[in-house]
PDB file of C-alpha atoms in Angstrom:
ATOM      1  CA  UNK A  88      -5.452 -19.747  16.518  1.00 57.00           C
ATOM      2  CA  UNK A  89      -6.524 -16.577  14.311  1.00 71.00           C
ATOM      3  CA  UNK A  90      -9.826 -14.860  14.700  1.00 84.00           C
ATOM      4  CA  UNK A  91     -11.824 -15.615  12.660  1.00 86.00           C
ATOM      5  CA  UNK A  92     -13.942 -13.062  10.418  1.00 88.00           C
ATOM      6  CA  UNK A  93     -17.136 -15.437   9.131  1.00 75.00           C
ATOM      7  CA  UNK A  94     -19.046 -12.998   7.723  1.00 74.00           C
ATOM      8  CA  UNK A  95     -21.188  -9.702   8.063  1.00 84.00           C
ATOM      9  CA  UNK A  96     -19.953  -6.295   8.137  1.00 91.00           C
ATOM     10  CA  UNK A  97     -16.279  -5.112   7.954  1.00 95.00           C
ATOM     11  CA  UNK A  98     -15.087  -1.783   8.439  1.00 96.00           C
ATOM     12  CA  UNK A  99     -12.210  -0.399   5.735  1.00 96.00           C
ATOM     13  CA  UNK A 100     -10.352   1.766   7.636  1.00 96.00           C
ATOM     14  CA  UNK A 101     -10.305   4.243   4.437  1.00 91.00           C
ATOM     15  CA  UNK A 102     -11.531   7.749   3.490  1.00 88.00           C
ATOM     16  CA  UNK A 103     -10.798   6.787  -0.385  1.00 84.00           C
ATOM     17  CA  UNK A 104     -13.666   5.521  -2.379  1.00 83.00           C
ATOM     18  CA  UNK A 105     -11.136   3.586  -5.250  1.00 78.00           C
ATOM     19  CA  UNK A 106      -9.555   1.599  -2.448  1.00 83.00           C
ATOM     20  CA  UNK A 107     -13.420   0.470  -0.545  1.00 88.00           C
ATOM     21  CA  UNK A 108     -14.136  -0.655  -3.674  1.00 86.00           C
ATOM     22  CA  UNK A 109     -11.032  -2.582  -4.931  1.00 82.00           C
ATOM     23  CA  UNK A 110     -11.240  -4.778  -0.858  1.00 87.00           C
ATOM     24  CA  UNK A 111     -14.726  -4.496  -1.533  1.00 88.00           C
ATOM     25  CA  UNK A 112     -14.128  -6.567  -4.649  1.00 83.00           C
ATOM     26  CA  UNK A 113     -11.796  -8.916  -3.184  1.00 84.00           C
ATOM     27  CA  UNK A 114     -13.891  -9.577  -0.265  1.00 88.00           C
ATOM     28  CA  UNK A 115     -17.513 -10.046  -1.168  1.00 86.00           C
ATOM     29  CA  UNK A 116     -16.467 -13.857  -2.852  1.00 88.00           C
ATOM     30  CA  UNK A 117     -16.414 -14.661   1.130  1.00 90.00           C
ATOM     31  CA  UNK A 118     -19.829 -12.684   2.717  1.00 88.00           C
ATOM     32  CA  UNK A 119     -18.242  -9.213   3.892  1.00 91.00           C
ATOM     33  CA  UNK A 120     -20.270  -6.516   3.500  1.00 92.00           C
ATOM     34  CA  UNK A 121     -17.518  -3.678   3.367  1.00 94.00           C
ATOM     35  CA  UNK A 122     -18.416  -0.302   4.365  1.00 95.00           C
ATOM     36  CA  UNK A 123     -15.775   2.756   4.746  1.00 95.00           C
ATOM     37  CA  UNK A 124     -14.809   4.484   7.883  1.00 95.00           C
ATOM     38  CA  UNK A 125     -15.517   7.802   5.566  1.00 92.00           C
ATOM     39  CA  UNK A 126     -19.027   6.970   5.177  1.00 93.00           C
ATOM     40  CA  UNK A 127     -19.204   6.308   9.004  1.00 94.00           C
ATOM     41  CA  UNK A 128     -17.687   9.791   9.788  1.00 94.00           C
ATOM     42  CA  UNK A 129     -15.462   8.092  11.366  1.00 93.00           C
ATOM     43  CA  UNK A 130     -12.218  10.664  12.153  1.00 91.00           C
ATOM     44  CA  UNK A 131      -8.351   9.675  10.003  1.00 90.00           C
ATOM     45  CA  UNK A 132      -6.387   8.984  13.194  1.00 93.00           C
ATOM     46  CA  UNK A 133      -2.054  10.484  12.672  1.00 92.00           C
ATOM     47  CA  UNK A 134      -0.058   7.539  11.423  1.00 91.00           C
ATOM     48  CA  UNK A 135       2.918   7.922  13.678  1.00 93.00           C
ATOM     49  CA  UNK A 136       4.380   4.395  13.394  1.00 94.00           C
ATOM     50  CA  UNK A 137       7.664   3.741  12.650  1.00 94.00           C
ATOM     51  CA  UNK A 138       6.342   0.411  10.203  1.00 96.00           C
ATOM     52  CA  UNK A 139       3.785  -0.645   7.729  1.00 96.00           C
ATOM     53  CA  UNK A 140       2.764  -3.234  10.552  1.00 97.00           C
ATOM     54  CA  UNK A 141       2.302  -0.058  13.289  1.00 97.00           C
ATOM     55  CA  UNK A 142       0.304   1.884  10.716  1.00 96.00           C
ATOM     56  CA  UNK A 143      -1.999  -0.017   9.450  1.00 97.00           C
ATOM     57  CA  UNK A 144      -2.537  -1.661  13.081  1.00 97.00           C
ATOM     58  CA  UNK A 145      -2.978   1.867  14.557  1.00 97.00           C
ATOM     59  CA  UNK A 146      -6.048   2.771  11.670  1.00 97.00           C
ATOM     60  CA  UNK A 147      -7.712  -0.642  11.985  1.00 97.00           C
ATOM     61  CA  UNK A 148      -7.983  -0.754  15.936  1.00 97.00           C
ATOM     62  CA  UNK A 149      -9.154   2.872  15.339  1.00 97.00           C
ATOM     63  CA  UNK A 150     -11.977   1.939  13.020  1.00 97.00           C
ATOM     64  CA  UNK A 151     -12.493  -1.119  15.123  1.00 96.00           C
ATOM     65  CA  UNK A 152     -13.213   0.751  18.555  1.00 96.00           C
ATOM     66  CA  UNK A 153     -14.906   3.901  17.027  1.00 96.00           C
ATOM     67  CA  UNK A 154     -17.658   1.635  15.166  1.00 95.00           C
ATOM     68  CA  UNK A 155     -17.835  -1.595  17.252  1.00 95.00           C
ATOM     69  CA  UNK A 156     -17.036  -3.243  14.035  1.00 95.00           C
ATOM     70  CA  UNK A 157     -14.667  -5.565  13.039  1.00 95.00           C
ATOM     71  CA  UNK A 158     -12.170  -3.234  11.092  1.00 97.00           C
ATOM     72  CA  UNK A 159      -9.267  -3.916   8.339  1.00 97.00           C
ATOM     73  CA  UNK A 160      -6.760  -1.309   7.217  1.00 97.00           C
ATOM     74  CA  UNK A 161      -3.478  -1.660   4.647  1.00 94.00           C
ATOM     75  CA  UNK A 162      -0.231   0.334   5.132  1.00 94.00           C
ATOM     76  CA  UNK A 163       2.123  -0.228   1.666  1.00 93.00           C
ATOM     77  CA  UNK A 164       4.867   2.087   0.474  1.00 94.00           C
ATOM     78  CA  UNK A 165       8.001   1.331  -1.670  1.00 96.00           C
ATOM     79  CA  UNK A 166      11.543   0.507   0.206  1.00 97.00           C
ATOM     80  CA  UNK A 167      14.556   1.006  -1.761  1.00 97.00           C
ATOM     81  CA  UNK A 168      17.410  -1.508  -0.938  1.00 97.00           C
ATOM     82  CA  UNK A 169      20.500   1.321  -1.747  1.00 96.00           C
ATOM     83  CA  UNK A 170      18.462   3.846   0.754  1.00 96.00           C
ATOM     84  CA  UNK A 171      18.112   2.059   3.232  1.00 96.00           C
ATOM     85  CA  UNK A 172      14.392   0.384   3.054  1.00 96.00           C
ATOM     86  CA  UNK A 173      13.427   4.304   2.602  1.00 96.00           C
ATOM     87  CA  UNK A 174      11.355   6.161   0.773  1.00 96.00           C
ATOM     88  CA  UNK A 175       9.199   3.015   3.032  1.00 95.00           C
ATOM     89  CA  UNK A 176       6.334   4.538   5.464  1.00 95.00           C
ATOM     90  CA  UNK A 177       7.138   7.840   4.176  1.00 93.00           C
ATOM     91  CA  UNK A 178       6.598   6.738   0.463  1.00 92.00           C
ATOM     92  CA  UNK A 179       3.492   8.865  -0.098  1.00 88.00           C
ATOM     93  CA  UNK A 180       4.975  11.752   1.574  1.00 90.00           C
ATOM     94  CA  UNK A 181       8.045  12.332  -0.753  1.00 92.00           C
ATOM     95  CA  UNK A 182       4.876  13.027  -3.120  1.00 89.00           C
ATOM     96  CA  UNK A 183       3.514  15.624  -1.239  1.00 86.00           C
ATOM     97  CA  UNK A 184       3.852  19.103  -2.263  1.00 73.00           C
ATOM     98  CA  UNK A 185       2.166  22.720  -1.822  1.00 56.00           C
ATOM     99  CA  UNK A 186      -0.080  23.875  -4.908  1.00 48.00           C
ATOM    100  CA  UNK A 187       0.181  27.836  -5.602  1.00 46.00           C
ATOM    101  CA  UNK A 188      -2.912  28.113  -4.255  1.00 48.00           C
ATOM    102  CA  UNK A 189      -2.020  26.246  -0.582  1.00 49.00           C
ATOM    103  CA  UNK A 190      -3.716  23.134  -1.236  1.00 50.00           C
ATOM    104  CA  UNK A 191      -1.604  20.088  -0.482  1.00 58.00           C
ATOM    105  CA  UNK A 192      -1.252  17.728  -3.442  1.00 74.00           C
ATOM    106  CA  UNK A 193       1.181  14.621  -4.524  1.00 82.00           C
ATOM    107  CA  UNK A 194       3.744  14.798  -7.343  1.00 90.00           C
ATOM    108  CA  UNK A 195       4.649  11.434  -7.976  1.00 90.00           C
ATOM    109  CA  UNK A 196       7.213  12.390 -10.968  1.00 90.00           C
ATOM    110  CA  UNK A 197       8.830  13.926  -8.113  1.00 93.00           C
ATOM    111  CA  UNK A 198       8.822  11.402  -5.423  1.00 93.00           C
ATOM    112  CA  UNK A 199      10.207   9.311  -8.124  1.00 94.00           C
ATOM    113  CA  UNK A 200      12.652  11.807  -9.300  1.00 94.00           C
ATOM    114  CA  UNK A 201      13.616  12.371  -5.792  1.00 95.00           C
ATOM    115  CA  UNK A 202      14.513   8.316  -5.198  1.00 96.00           C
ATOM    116  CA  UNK A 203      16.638   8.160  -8.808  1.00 96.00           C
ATOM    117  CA  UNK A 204      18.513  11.521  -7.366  1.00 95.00           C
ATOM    118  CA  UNK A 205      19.619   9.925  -4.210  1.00 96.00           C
ATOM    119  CA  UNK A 206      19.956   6.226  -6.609  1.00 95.00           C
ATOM    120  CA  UNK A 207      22.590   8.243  -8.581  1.00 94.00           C
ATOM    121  CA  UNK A 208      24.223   9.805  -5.707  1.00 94.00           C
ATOM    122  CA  UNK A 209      25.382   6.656  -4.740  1.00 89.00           C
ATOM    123  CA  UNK A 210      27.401   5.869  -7.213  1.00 84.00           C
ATOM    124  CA  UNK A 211      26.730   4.045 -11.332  1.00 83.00           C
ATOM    125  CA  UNK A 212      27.131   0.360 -10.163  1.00 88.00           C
ATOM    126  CA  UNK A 213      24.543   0.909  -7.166  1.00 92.00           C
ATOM    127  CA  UNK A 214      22.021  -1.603  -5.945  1.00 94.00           C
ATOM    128  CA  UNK A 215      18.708  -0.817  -7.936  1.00 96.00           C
ATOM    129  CA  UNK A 216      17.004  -3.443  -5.967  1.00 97.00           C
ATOM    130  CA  UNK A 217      13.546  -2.349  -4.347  1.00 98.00           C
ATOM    131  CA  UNK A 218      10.341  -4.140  -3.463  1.00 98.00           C
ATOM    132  CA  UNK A 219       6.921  -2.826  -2.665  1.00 96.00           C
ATOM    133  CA  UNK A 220       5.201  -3.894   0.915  1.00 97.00           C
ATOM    134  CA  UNK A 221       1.704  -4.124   1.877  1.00 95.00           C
ATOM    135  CA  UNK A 222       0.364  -4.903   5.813  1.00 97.00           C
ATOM    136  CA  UNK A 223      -2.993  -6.044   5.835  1.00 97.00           C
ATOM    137  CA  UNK A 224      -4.248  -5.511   9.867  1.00 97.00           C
ATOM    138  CA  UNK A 225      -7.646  -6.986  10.756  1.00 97.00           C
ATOM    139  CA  UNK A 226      -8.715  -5.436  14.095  1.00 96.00           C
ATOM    140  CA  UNK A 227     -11.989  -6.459  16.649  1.00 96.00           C
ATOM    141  CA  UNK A 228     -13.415  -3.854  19.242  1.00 95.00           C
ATOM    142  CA  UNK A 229     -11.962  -6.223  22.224  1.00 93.00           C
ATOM    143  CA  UNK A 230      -8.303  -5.473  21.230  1.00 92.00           C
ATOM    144  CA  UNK A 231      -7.717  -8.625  19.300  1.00 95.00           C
ATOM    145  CA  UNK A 232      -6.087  -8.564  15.755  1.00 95.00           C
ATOM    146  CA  UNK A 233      -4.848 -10.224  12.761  1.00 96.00           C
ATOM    147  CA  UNK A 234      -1.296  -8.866  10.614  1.00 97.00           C
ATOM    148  CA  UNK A 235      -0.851 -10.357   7.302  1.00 97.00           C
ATOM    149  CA  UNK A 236       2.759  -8.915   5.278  1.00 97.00           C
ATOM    150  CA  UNK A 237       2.780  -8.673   1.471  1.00 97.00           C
ATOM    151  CA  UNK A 238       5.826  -8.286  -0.620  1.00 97.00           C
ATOM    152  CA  UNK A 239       6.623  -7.821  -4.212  1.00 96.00           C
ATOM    153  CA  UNK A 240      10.096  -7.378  -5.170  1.00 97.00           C
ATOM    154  CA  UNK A 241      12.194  -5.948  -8.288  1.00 97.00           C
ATOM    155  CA  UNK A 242      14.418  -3.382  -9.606  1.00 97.00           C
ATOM    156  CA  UNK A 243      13.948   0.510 -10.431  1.00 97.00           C
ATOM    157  CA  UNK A 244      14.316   1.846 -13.307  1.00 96.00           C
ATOM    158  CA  UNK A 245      14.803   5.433 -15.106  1.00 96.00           C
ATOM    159  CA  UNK A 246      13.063   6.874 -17.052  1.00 95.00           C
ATOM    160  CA  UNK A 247       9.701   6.229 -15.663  1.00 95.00           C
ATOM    161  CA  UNK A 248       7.702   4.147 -18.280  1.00 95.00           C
ATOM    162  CA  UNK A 249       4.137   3.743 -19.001  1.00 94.00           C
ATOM    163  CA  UNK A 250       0.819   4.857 -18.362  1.00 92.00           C
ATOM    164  CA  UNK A 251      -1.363   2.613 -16.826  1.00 89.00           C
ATOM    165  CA  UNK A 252      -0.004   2.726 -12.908  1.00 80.00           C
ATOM    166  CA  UNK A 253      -0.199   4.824  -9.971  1.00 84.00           C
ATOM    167  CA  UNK A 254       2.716   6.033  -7.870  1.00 89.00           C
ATOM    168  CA  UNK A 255       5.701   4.486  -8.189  1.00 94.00           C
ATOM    169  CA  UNK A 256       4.911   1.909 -10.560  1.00 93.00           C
ATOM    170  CA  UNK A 257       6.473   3.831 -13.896  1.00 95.00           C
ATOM    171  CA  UNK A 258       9.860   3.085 -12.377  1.00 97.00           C
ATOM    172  CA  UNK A 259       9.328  -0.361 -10.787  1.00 97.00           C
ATOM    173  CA  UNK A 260       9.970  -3.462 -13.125  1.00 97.00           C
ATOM    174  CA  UNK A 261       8.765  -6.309 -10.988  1.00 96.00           C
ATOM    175  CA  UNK A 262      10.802  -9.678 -10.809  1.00 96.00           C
ATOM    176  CA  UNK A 263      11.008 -11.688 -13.617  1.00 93.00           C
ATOM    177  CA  UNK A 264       9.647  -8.905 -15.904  1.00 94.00           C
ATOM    178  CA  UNK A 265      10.900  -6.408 -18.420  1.00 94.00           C
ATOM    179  CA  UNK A 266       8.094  -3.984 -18.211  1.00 96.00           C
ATOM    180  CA  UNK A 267       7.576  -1.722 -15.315  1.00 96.00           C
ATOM    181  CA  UNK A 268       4.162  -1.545 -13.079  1.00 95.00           C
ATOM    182  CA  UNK A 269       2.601   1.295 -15.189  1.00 94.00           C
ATOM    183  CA  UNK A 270       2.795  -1.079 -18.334  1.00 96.00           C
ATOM    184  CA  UNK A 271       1.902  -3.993 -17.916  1.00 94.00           C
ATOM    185  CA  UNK A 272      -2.228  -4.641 -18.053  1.00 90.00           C
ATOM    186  CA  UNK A 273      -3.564  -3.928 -14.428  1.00 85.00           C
ATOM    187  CA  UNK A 274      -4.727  -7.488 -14.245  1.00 85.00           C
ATOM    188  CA  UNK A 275      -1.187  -8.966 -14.735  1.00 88.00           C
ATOM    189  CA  UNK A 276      -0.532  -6.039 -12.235  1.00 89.00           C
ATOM    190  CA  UNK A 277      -2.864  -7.591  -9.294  1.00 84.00           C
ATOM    191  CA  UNK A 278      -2.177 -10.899  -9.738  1.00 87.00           C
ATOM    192  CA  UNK A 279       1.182 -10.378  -8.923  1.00 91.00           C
ATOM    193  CA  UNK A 280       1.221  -7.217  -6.326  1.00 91.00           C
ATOM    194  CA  UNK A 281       2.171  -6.878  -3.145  1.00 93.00           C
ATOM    195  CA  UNK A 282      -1.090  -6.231  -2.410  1.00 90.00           C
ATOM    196  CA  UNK A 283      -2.448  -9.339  -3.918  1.00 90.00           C
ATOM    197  CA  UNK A 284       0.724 -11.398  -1.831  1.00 94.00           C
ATOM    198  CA  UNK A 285      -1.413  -9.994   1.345  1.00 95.00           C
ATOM    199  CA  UNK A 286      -4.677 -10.334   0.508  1.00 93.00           C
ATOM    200  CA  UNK A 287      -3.655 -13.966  -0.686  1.00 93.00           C
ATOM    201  CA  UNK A 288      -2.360 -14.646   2.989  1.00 95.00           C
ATOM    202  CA  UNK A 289      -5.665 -13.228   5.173  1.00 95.00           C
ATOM    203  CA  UNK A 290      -8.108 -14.872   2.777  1.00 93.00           C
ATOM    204  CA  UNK A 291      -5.726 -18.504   3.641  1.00 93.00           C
ATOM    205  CA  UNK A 292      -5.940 -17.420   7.029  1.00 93.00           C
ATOM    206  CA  UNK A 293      -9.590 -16.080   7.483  1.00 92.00           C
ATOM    207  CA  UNK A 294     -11.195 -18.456   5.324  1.00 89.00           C
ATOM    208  CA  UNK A 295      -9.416 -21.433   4.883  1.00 83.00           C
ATOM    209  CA  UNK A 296      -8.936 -20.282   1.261  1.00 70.00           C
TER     210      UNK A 296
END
């Protein structure tokens, strides 16, 4: 049997304000006060797993043992079917890029023009299947912990399209759709995410929801 979380205060293994308060959101319908391991001062440990599952377990029992706290963390990235399952764990880094004035930064036109490069490599009939994963890991100070996998799958597209995403989502036109991520309303967006596939499976597990 699972853990179980009840209620009280929950550590977000995050250093991003947007993200505290989108769990935030998700969470308070069930009595978790969310607070972020930024505000704690609590230190970004190196991801250096090989899977979403091995990240996001590494910055939860991080959060967990640092605070005391019961701790949740999400790992989520984009793998492409043609490449291999990549850009995958490394998604946000084929973003990352040096300003002029050596300050690192993420160029998400690039990541995705980097993706469609290798895409067209491969040949004009290639597999333009991808689907975006998110791993939700809920941690405890004593070691114990909780993995729940979220999955949204579709195609990719080119040229990116649309305004209204983040990342990847201009060139990601989710199953059953004909709009990519970045058009469709945000709300349509969530309901359907891979994201909201995760968050759907630790609030069954965790609260009987």
């Amino acid at each position: 049997m699972t853990r179980k979380l009840g209620g009280g205060s929950l550590v977000i293994a995050t250093h991003n304000a947007g993200k505290l308060k989108e769990i935030s959101a998700l969470l308070d319908p069930y009595g978790m006060k969310c607070i972020s391991a930024g505000s704690l001062g609590l230190p970004e440990p190196a991801e250096t797993g090989t899977t979403f599952a091995q990240n996001a377990l590494i910055k939860a029992r991080a959060a967990a043992q640092a605070s005391g706290l019961a701790a949740l963390a999400d790992d989520s990235g984009l793998c492409v079917d043609a490449l291999n399952g990549r850009p995958g764990v490394y998604t946000a880094d084929w973003a990352e890029r040096q300003h002029f004035e050596g300050e690192p930064g993420r160029d998400w036109y690039m990541a995705m023009g980097k993706v469609e490069g290798l895409l067209q490599q491969t040949g004009p009939d290639t597999d333009r299947g991808a689907a975006f994963h998110c791993v939700l890991a809920v941690a405890w100070p004593d070691g114990e912990h909780a993995v729940y996998e979220g999955k949204c799958s579709g195609t990719l597209t080119w040229p990116p399209r649309g305004e209204l995403g983040f990342g990847y989502d201009p060139v990601f036109v989710p199953e059953g759709a004909d709009q990519t991520f970045a058009e469709i309303d945000p709300s349509e967006k969530h309901a359907v995410s891979h994201r909201a596939d995760a968050f759907a499976k630790l609030v069954a597990d965790q609260f009987g929801v």
